[in-house]
CSV table of N, CA, C and O in Angstrom, one decimal:
chain,number,residue,atom,x,y,z
A,1,MET,N,0.8,-1.2,0.0
A,1,MET,CA,0.0,0.0,0.0
A,1,MET,C,0.9,1.3,0.0
A,1,MET,O,0.5,2.3,-0.6
A,2,GLY,N,2.0,1.2,0.6
A,2,GLY,CA,2.9,2.3,0.6
A,2,GLY,C,3.4,2.7,-0.8
A,2,GLY,O,3.6,3.9,-1.1
A,3,GLN,N,3.5,1.7,-1.6
A,3,GLN,CA,3.9,2.0,-3.0
A,3,GLN,C,2.9,2.7,-3.8
A,3,GLN,O,3.2,3.5,-4.6
A,4,ILE,N,1.6,2.4,-3.4
A,4,ILE,CA,0.5,3.2,-4.1
A,4,ILE,C,0.6,4.6,-3.7
A,4,ILE,O,0.5,5.5,-4.6
A,5,GLY,N,0.8,4.9,-2.4
A,5,GLY,CA,0.9,6.3,-2.0
A,5,GLY,C,2.1,7.0,-2.6
A,5,GLY,O,1.9,8.1,-3.1
A,6,SER,N,3.2,6.3,-2.7
A,6,SER,CA,4.4,6.9,-3.3
A,6,SER,C,4.1,7.2,-4.8
A,6,SER,O,4.6,8.2,-5.3
A,7,ALA,N,3.5,6.3,-5.5
A,7,ALA,CA,3.2,6.4,-6.9
A,7,ALA,C,2.3,7.7,-7.1
A,7,ALA,O,2.5,8.5,-8.0
A,8,LEU,N,1.3,7.8,-6.3
A,8,LEU,CA,0.4,8.9,-6.4
A,8,LEU,C,1.1,10.3,-6.1
A,8,LEU,O,0.8,11.3,-6.7
A,9,LEU,N,1.9,10.3,-5.1
A,9,LEU,CA,2.6,11.5,-4.7
A,9,LEU,C,3.6,11.9,-5.8
A,9,LEU,O,3.9,13.1,-5.9
A,10,ALA,N,4.1,11.0,-6.6
A,10,ALA,CA,5.0,11.3,-7.7
A,10,ALA,C,4.3,12.2,-8.7
A,10,ALA,O,4.9,12.9,-9.5
A,11,CYS,N,2.9,12.1,-8.8
A,11,CYS,CA,2.1,12.9,-9.7
A,11,CYS,C,1.6,14.2,-9.1
A,11,CYS,O,1.0,15.0,-9.8
A,12,TRP,N,1.9,14.4,-7.8
A,12,TRP,CA,1.4,15.5,-7.1
A,12,TRP,C,2.3,16.7,-7.2
A,12,TRP,O,3.5,16.7,-6.9
A,13,ASN,N,1.7,17.8,-7.7
A,13,ASN,CA,2.5,19.1,-7.8
A,13,ASN,C,1.6,20.2,-7.1
A,13,ASN,O,0.8,20.8,-7.8
A,14,PRO,N,1.8,20.4,-5.9
A,14,PRO,CA,1.0,21.3,-5.2
A,14,PRO,C,1.1,22.7,-5.7
A,14,PRO,O,2.2,23.2,-6.1
A,15,PRO,N,0.0,23.5,-5.8
A,15,PRO,CA,0.1,24.8,-6.3
A,15,PRO,C,0.9,25.7,-5.4
A,15,PRO,O,1.0,25.5,-4.2
A,16,ALA,N,1.5,26.7,-6.0
A,16,ALA,CA,2.2,27.7,-5.3
A,16,ALA,C,1.3,28.4,-4.3
A,16,ALA,O,0.1,28.6,-4.6
A,17,GLY,N,1.8,28.8,-3.1
A,17,GLY,CA,1.0,29.5,-2.1
A,17,GLY,C,0.1,28.6,-1.3
A,17,GLY,O,-0.8,29.0,-0.6
A,18,SER,N,0.4,27.3,-1.4
A,18,SER,CA,-0.5,26.3,-0.6
A,18,SER,C,0.2,25.8,0.6
A,18,SER,O,-0.2,24.7,1.2
A,19,THR,N,1.2,26.5,1.1
A,19,THR,CA,1.9,26.0,2.3
A,19,THR,C,1.0,25.9,3.4
A,19,THR,O,0.2,26.8,3.7
A,20,GLY,N,1.0,24.7,4.1
A,20,GLY,CA,0.1,24.5,5.2
A,20,GLY,C,-1.2,23.9,4.9
A,20,GLY,O,-2.0,23.5,5.8
A,21,ALA,N,-1.5,23.8,3.6
A,21,ALA,CA,-2.8,23.3,3.2
A,21,ALA,C,-2.8,21.7,3.1
A,21,ALA,O,-1.7,21.1,2.9
A,22,LEU,N,-3.9,21.2,3.3
A,22,LEU,CA,-4.1,19.7,3.3
A,22,LEU,C,-5.4,19.4,2.6
A,22,LEU,O,-6.4,20.1,2.8
A,23,VAL,N,-5.5,18.3,1.9
A,23,VAL,CA,-6.7,17.8,1.4
A,23,VAL,C,-6.7,16.3,1.4
A,23,VAL,O,-5.7,15.7,1.1
A,24,THR,N,-7.7,15.7,2.0
A,24,THR,CA,-7.8,14.2,2.0
A,24,THR,C,-8.8,13.8,1.0
A,24,THR,O,-9.9,14.3,1.0
A,25,LEU,N,-8.4,12.9,0.1
A,25,LEU,CA,-9.3,12.4,-0.9
A,25,LEU,C,-9.6,10.9,-0.7
A,25,LEU,O,-8.8,10.2,-0.1
A,26,ARG,N,-10.8,10.6,-1.1
A,26,ARG,CA,-11.3,9.2,-1.0
A,26,ARG,C,-11.6,8.7,-2.4
A,26,ARG,O,-12.2,9.4,-3.2
A,27,PHE,N,-11.0,7.5,-2.8
A,27,PHE,CA,-11.2,7.0,-4.1
A,27,PHE,C,-11.0,5.5,-4.1
A,27,PHE,O,-10.5,4.9,-3.1
A,28,SER,N,-11.3,4.8,-5.2
A,28,SER,CA,-11.1,3.4,-5.3
A,28,SER,C,-10.5,3.1,-6.7
A,28,SER,O,-10.5,3.8,-7.6
A,29,PHE,N,-9.9,1.9,-6.7
A,29,PHE,CA,-9.2,1.4,-7.9
A,29,PHE,C,-10.0,0.2,-8.4
A,29,PHE,O,-10.6,-0.6,-7.7
A,30,ARG,N,-9.9,-0.1,-9.7
A,30,ARG,CA,-10.3,-1.3,-10.4
A,30,ARG,C,-9.1,-2.3,-10.3
A,30,ARG,O,-8.0,-1.8,-10.1
A,31,ARG,N,-9.4,-3.5,-10.7
A,31,ARG,CA,-8.3,-4.5,-10.7
A,31,ARG,C,-7.2,-4.1,-11.7
A,31,ARG,O,-6.0,-4.5,-11.6
A,32,ASP,N,-7.6,-3.4,-12.8
A,32,ASP,CA,-6.6,-3.0,-13.8
A,32,ASP,C,-5.8,-1.7,-13.4
A,32,ASP,O,-4.9,-1.2,-14.1
A,33,GLY,N,-6.0,-1.2,-12.2
A,33,GLY,CA,-5.3,-0.1,-11.7
A,33,GLY,C,-5.9,1.3,-12.0
A,33,GLY,O,-5.4,2.3,-11.6
A,34,SER,N,-7.0,1.3,-12.8
A,34,SER,CA,-7.6,2.5,-13.1
A,34,SER,C,-8.5,3.0,-12.0
A,34,SER,O,-8.9,2.2,-11.1
A,35,ILE,N,-8.9,4.2,-12.0
A,35,ILE,CA,-9.7,4.8,-10.9
A,35,ILE,C,-11.1,4.4,-11.1
A,35,ILE,O,-11.6,4.5,-12.2
A,36,PHE,N,-11.8,4.0,-10.1
A,36,PHE,CA,-13.2,3.6,-10.1
A,36,PHE,C,-14.0,4.8,-9.6
A,36,PHE,O,-13.8,5.2,-8.4
A,37,GLY,N,-14.8,5.4,-10.4
A,37,GLY,CA,-15.5,6.6,-9.9
A,37,GLY,C,-14.6,7.9,-10.0
A,37,GLY,O,-13.7,8.0,-10.7
A,38,VAL,N,-14.9,8.8,-9.1
A,38,VAL,CA,-14.3,10.1,-9.0
A,38,VAL,C,-13.7,10.3,-7.7
A,38,VAL,O,-14.3,10.0,-6.6
A,39,PRO,N,-12.4,10.8,-7.6
A,39,PRO,CA,-11.8,11.1,-6.3
A,39,PRO,C,-12.7,12.2,-5.6
A,39,PRO,O,-13.1,13.2,-6.2
A,40,ARG,N,-13.0,12.0,-4.3
A,40,ARG,CA,-13.8,12.9,-3.6
A,40,ARG,C,-13.1,13.4,-2.4
A,40,ARG,O,-12.5,12.7,-1.6
A,41,PRO,N,-13.1,14.8,-2.2
A,41,PRO,CA,-12.5,15.3,-0.9
A,41,PRO,C,-13.3,15.0,0.3
A,41,PRO,O,-14.5,15.1,0.2
A,42,THR,N,-12.7,14.5,1.3
A,42,THR,CA,-13.4,14.3,2.6
A,42,THR,C,-13.0,15.3,3.7
A,42,THR,O,-13.6,15.4,4.7
A,43,GLY,N,-11.9,16.0,3.4
A,43,GLY,CA,-11.5,17.0,4.4
A,43,GLY,C,-10.5,18.0,3.7
A,43,GLY,O,-9.7,17.5,2.9
A,44,VAL,N,-10.6,19.3,4.0
A,44,VAL,CA,-9.8,20.3,3.4
A,44,VAL,C,-9.4,21.3,4.4
A,44,VAL,O,-10.2,21.8,5.2
A,45,VAL,N,-8.1,21.6,4.5
A,45,VAL,CA,-7.6,22.7,5.3
A,45,VAL,C,-6.9,23.6,4.4
A,45,VAL,O,-5.9,23.2,3.8
A,46,TYR,N,-7.4,24.8,4.2
A,46,TYR,CA,-6.9,25.8,3.3
A,46,TYR,C,-7.2,27.2,3.8
A,46,TYR,O,-8.4,27.5,3.9
A,47,HIS,N,-6.2,27.9,4.1
A,47,HIS,CA,-6.5,29.3,4.6
A,47,HIS,C,-6.2,30.3,3.4
A,47,HIS,O,-5.0,30.5,3.1
A,48,GLY,N,-7.2,30.7,2.7
A,48,GLY,CA,-7.0,31.6,1.6
A,48,GLY,C,-8.3,31.8,0.8
A,48,GLY,O,-9.4,31.4,1.3
A,49,GLN,N,-8.2,32.3,-0.3
A,49,GLN,CA,-9.3,32.6,-1.2
A,49,GLN,C,-10.0,31.3,-1.6
A,49,GLN,O,-9.4,30.3,-1.9
A,50,PRO,N,-11.4,31.4,-1.8
A,50,PRO,CA,-12.1,30.2,-2.2
A,50,PRO,C,-11.6,29.7,-3.6
A,50,PRO,O,-11.6,28.4,-3.8
A,51,LYS,N,-11.3,30.5,-4.5
A,51,LYS,CA,-10.8,30.0,-5.8
A,51,LYS,C,-9.5,29.3,-5.7
A,51,LYS,O,-9.3,28.3,-6.3
A,52,ALA,N,-8.6,29.8,-4.8
A,52,ALA,CA,-7.3,29.1,-4.6
A,52,ALA,C,-7.5,27.8,-3.9
A,52,ALA,O,-6.9,26.8,-4.2
A,53,ARG,N,-8.5,27.7,-3.0
A,53,ARG,CA,-8.8,26.5,-2.3
A,53,ARG,C,-9.3,25.5,-3.3
A,53,ARG,O,-8.9,24.3,-3.3
A,54,ALA,N,-10.2,25.9,-4.2
A,54,ALA,CA,-10.8,25.0,-5.2
A,54,ALA,C,-9.7,24.5,-6.1
A,54,ALA,O,-9.7,23.3,-6.5
A,55,ALA,N,-8.8,25.3,-6.5
A,55,ALA,CA,-7.6,24.9,-7.3
A,55,ALA,C,-6.7,23.9,-6.6
A,55,ALA,O,-6.2,23.0,-7.3
A,56,PHE,N,-6.5,24.1,-5.3
A,56,PHE,CA,-5.7,23.2,-4.6
A,56,PHE,C,-6.4,21.8,-4.5
A,56,PHE,O,-5.7,20.8,-4.8
A,57,VAL,N,-7.7,21.7,-4.3
A,57,VAL,CA,-8.4,20.4,-4.2
A,57,VAL,C,-8.4,19.8,-5.6
A,57,VAL,O,-8.1,18.6,-5.8
A,58,GLU,N,-8.6,20.6,-6.7
A,58,GLU,CA,-8.6,20.1,-8.0
A,58,GLU,C,-7.2,19.5,-8.4
A,58,GLU,O,-7.1,18.5,-9.1
A,59,ALA,N,-6.2,20.2,-8.0
A,59,ALA,CA,-4.8,19.7,-8.3
A,59,ALA,C,-4.6,18.3,-7.7
A,59,ALA,O,-3.9,17.5,-8.3
A,60,ALA,N,-5.1,18.1,-6.5
A,60,ALA,CA,-4.9,16.8,-5.8
A,60,ALA,C,-5.7,15.7,-6.6
A,60,ALA,O,-5.3,14.6,-6.9
A,61,GLU,N,-7.0,16.1,-7.0
A,61,GLU,CA,-7.8,15.2,-7.8
A,61,GLU,C,-7.1,14.8,-9.1
A,61,GLU,O,-7.1,13.7,-9.5
A,62,ASP,N,-6.5,15.9,-9.7
A,62,ASP,CA,-5.8,15.7,-11.0
A,62,ASP,C,-4.6,14.7,-10.8
A,62,ASP,O,-4.3,14.0,-11.7
A,63,ALA,N,-3.9,14.8,-9.7
A,63,ALA,CA,-2.8,14.0,-9.5
A,63,ALA,C,-3.2,12.5,-9.4
A,63,ALA,O,-2.5,11.6,-10.0
A,64,VAL,N,-4.3,12.2,-8.8
A,64,VAL,CA,-4.8,10.8,-8.7
A,64,VAL,C,-5.2,10.4,-10.1
A,64,VAL,O,-4.8,9.3,-10.5
A,65,ARG,N,-5.9,11.2,-10.9
A,65,ARG,CA,-6.3,10.8,-12.2
A,65,ARG,C,-5.1,10.7,-13.2
A,65,ARG,O,-5.0,9.8,-14.0
A,66,ALA,N,-4.1,11.5,-13.0
A,66,ALA,CA,-2.9,11.5,-13.9
A,66,ALA,C,-2.1,10.3,-13.7
A,66,ALA,O,-1.4,9.8,-14.6
A,67,CYS,N,-2.0,9.7,-12.5
A,67,CYS,CA,-1.2,8.6,-12.2
A,67,CYS,C,-1.9,7.3,-12.6
A,67,CYS,O,-1.2,6.2,-12.7
A,68,ALA,N,-3.2,7.3,-12.8
A,68,ALA,CA,-3.9,6.1,-13.1
A,68,ALA,C,-3.8,5.8,-14.6
A,68,ALA,O,-3.7,6.7,-15.4
A,69,PRO,N,-3.7,4.6,-15.0
A,69,PRO,CA,-3.8,3.4,-14.2
A,69,PRO,C,-2.5,3.1,-13.5
A,69,PRO,O,-1.4,3.2,-14.1
A,70,LEU,N,-2.5,2.6,-12.3
A,70,LEU,CA,-1.3,2.1,-11.6
A,70,LEU,C,-1.0,0.7,-12.1
A,70,LEU,O,-1.9,-0.1,-12.4
A,71,ASP,N,0.3,0.4,-12.1
A,71,ASP,CA,0.7,-0.9,-12.4
A,71,ASP,C,0.7,-1.8,-11.1
A,71,ASP,O,1.6,-1.7,-10.3
A,72,LEU,N,-0.3,-2.6,-10.9
A,72,LEU,CA,-0.5,-3.3,-9.7
A,72,LEU,C,-0.2,-4.8,-9.9
A,72,LEU,O,-0.4,-5.4,-11.0
A,73,SER,N,0.5,-5.4,-8.9
A,73,SER,CA,0.7,-6.8,-9.0
A,73,SER,C,-0.6,-7.6,-9.0
A,73,SER,O,-1.6,-7.0,-8.4
A,74,PRO,N,-0.7,-8.8,-9.5
A,74,PRO,CA,-2.0,-9.5,-9.5
A,74,PRO,C,-2.6,-9.6,-8.1
A,74,PRO,O,-3.8,-9.5,-7.9
A,75,ALA,N,-1.7,-9.9,-7.1
A,75,ALA,CA,-2.2,-10.1,-5.7
A,75,ALA,C,-2.8,-8.8,-5.2
A,75,ALA,O,-3.8,-8.8,-4.5
A,76,LEU,N,-2.1,-7.7,-5.4
A,76,LEU,CA,-2.5,-6.4,-4.9
A,76,LEU,C,-3.8,-6.0,-5.6
A,76,LEU,O,-4.7,-5.5,-5.0
A,77,ALA,N,-3.8,-6.2,-6.9
A,77,ALA,CA,-5.0,-5.8,-7.7
A,77,ALA,C,-6.3,-6.6,-7.2
A,77,ALA,O,-7.3,-6.0,-7.1
A,78,ALA,N,-6.1,-7.8,-6.9
A,78,ALA,CA,-7.3,-8.6,-6.4
A,78,ALA,C,-7.7,-8.1,-5.0
A,78,ALA,O,-8.9,-8.0,-4.8
A,79,GLY,N,-6.8,-7.6,-4.2
A,79,GLY,CA,-7.2,-7.2,-2.9
A,79,GLY,C,-7.6,-5.7,-2.8
A,79,GLY,O,-8.4,-5.4,-1.9
A,80,ILE,N,-7.2,-4.9,-3.7
A,80,ILE,CA,-7.5,-3.5,-3.7
A,80,ILE,C,-8.8,-3.1,-4.5
A,80,ILE,O,-9.4,-2.1,-4.2
A,81,ALA,N,-9.2,-4.0,-5.4
A,81,ALA,CA,-10.3,-3.6,-6.3
A,81,ALA,C,-11.5,-3.3,-5.5
A,81,ALA,O,-12.0,-4.1,-4.7
A,82,GLY,N,-12.1,-2.1,-5.7
A,82,GLY,CA,-13.3,-1.7,-5.1
A,82,GLY,C,-13.2,-1.2,-3.6
A,82,GLY,O,-14.1,-0.7,-3.1
A,83,GLN,N,-12.0,-1.4,-3.0
A,83,GLN,CA,-11.8,-0.9,-1.7
A,83,GLN,C,-11.6,0.6,-1.7
A,83,GLN,O,-11.0,1.1,-2.6
A,84,VAL,N,-12.1,1.2,-0.6
A,84,VAL,CA,-12.0,2.7,-0.5
A,84,VAL,C,-10.6,3.0,0.0
A,84,VAL,O,-10.1,2.4,1.0
A,85,PHE,N,-9.9,3.8,-0.7
A,85,PHE,CA,-8.5,4.3,-0.4
A,85,PHE,C,-8.6,5.7,0.0
A,85,PHE,O,-9.2,6.5,-0.7
A,86,THR,N,-8.0,6.1,1.1
A,86,THR,CA,-8.0,7.5,1.5
A,86,THR,C,-6.5,8.0,1.6
A,86,THR,O,-5.7,7.3,2.2
A,87,MET,N,-6.3,9.1,1.1
A,87,MET,CA,-4.9,9.7,1.1
A,87,MET,C,-5.0,11.2,1.3
A,87,MET,O,-5.8,11.9,0.7
A,88,THR,N,-4.0,11.7,2.0
A,88,THR,CA,-3.9,13.1,2.3
A,88,THR,C,-2.8,13.7,1.5
A,88,THR,O,-1.7,13.2,1.5
A,89,PHE,N,-3.0,14.8,0.8
A,89,PHE,CA,-2.1,15.5,0.0
A,89,PHE,C,-1.7,16.8,0.7
A,89,PHE,O,-2.7,17.5,1.2
A,90,GLU,N,-0.5,17.1,0.9
A,90,GLU,CA,0.0,18.3,1.6
A,90,GLU,C,0.3,19.4,0.5
A,90,GLU,O,0.8,19.1,-0.5
A,91,GLY,N,0.1,20.7,1.0
A,91,GLY,CA,0.4,21.8,0.1
A,91,GLY,C,1.9,22.0,0.0
A,91,GLY,O,2.7,21.2,0.5
A,92,ALA,N,2.3,22.9,-0.8
A,92,ALA,CA,3.7,23.2,-1.0
A,92,ALA,C,4.4,23.5,0.3
A,92,ALA,O,3.8,24.1,1.2
A,93,ARG,N,5.6,23.0,0.4
A,93,ARG,CA,6.3,23.2,1.7
A,93,ARG,C,7.0,24.5,1.6
A,93,ARG,O,7.5,25.0,0.6
A,94,SER,N,7.1,25.2,2.8
A,94,SER,CA,7.8,26.4,2.8
A,94,SER,C,9.3,26.2,2.5
A,94,SER,O,9.9,25.3,3.1
A,95,ARG,N,9.9,27.1,1.8
A,95,ARG,CA,11.3,27.0,1.5
A,95,ARG,C,12.1,28.0,2.4
A,95,ARG,O,13.3,28.2,2.2
A,96,GLU,N,11.4,28.6,3.3
A,96,GLU,CA,12.1,29.6,4.2
A,96,GLU,C,13.3,29.0,4.9
A,96,GLU,O,14.3,29.6,4.9
A,97,LYS,N,13.2,27.7,5.4
A,97,LYS,CA,14.3,27.2,6.1
A,97,LYS,C,15.5,26.8,5.2
A,97,LYS,O,16.6,26.6,5.6
A,98,ASP,N,15.2,26.8,3.8
A,98,ASP,CA,16.3,26.5,2.9
A,98,ASP,C,17.1,27.7,2.4
A,98,ASP,O,18.1,27.5,1.8
A,99,ARG,N,16.6,28.9,2.8
A,99,ARG,CA,17.3,30.1,2.4
A,99,ARG,C,18.5,30.2,3.2
A,99,ARG,O,18.5,30.0,4.4
A,100,PRO,N,19.6,30.6,2.6
A,100,PRO,CA,20.9,30.8,3.3
A,100,PRO,C,20.8,31.9,4.4
A,100,PRO,O,21.5,31.7,5.4
A,101,ASP,N,20.0,32.9,4.2
A,101,ASP,CA,19.9,33.9,5.2
A,101,ASP,C,18.9,33.6,6.3
A,101,ASP,O,18.7,34.4,7.2
A,102,ALA,N,18.2,32.5,6.2
A,102,ALA,CA,17.2,32.2,7.3
A,102,ALA,C,17.9,31.7,8.5
A,102,ALA,O,18.9,31.1,8.5
A,103,GLN,N,17.3,32.1,9.6
A,103,GLN,CA,18.0,31.8,10.9
A,103,GLN,C,17.3,30.6,11.6
A,103,GLN,O,16.2,30.5,11.8
C-alpha cells in the first residue's frame, strides 16, 4: 500500500501558495489499476481565497487521475479492487528554512 501512496505522490504538484494546506481524498481502484469513480475530498484545510482552495483540491484530484492506471501486482489488484482508499495531500512546503539567510 505504501507503494501506491508513493506512486500517487509522484504525480502531485501542489500549487504555489499552498503552504500548510491539506486535502484528504477518497477513491477506489479497479483491478486494472484505473480509478473507479471520481476522487472525492473528505477534508480540506486551506487558509486563503475560495478560488485558490478549489484549485488546490482540483490539483490533488488531478494527481490521482494523472497517475492512473497504476501498475498493480495481481495479488494487490485482487485485494484493492473496489476498496476505498484514503490519502492526504499536503500543500507546497515552505522554502524559508532552505534560504541561506534564514535563521
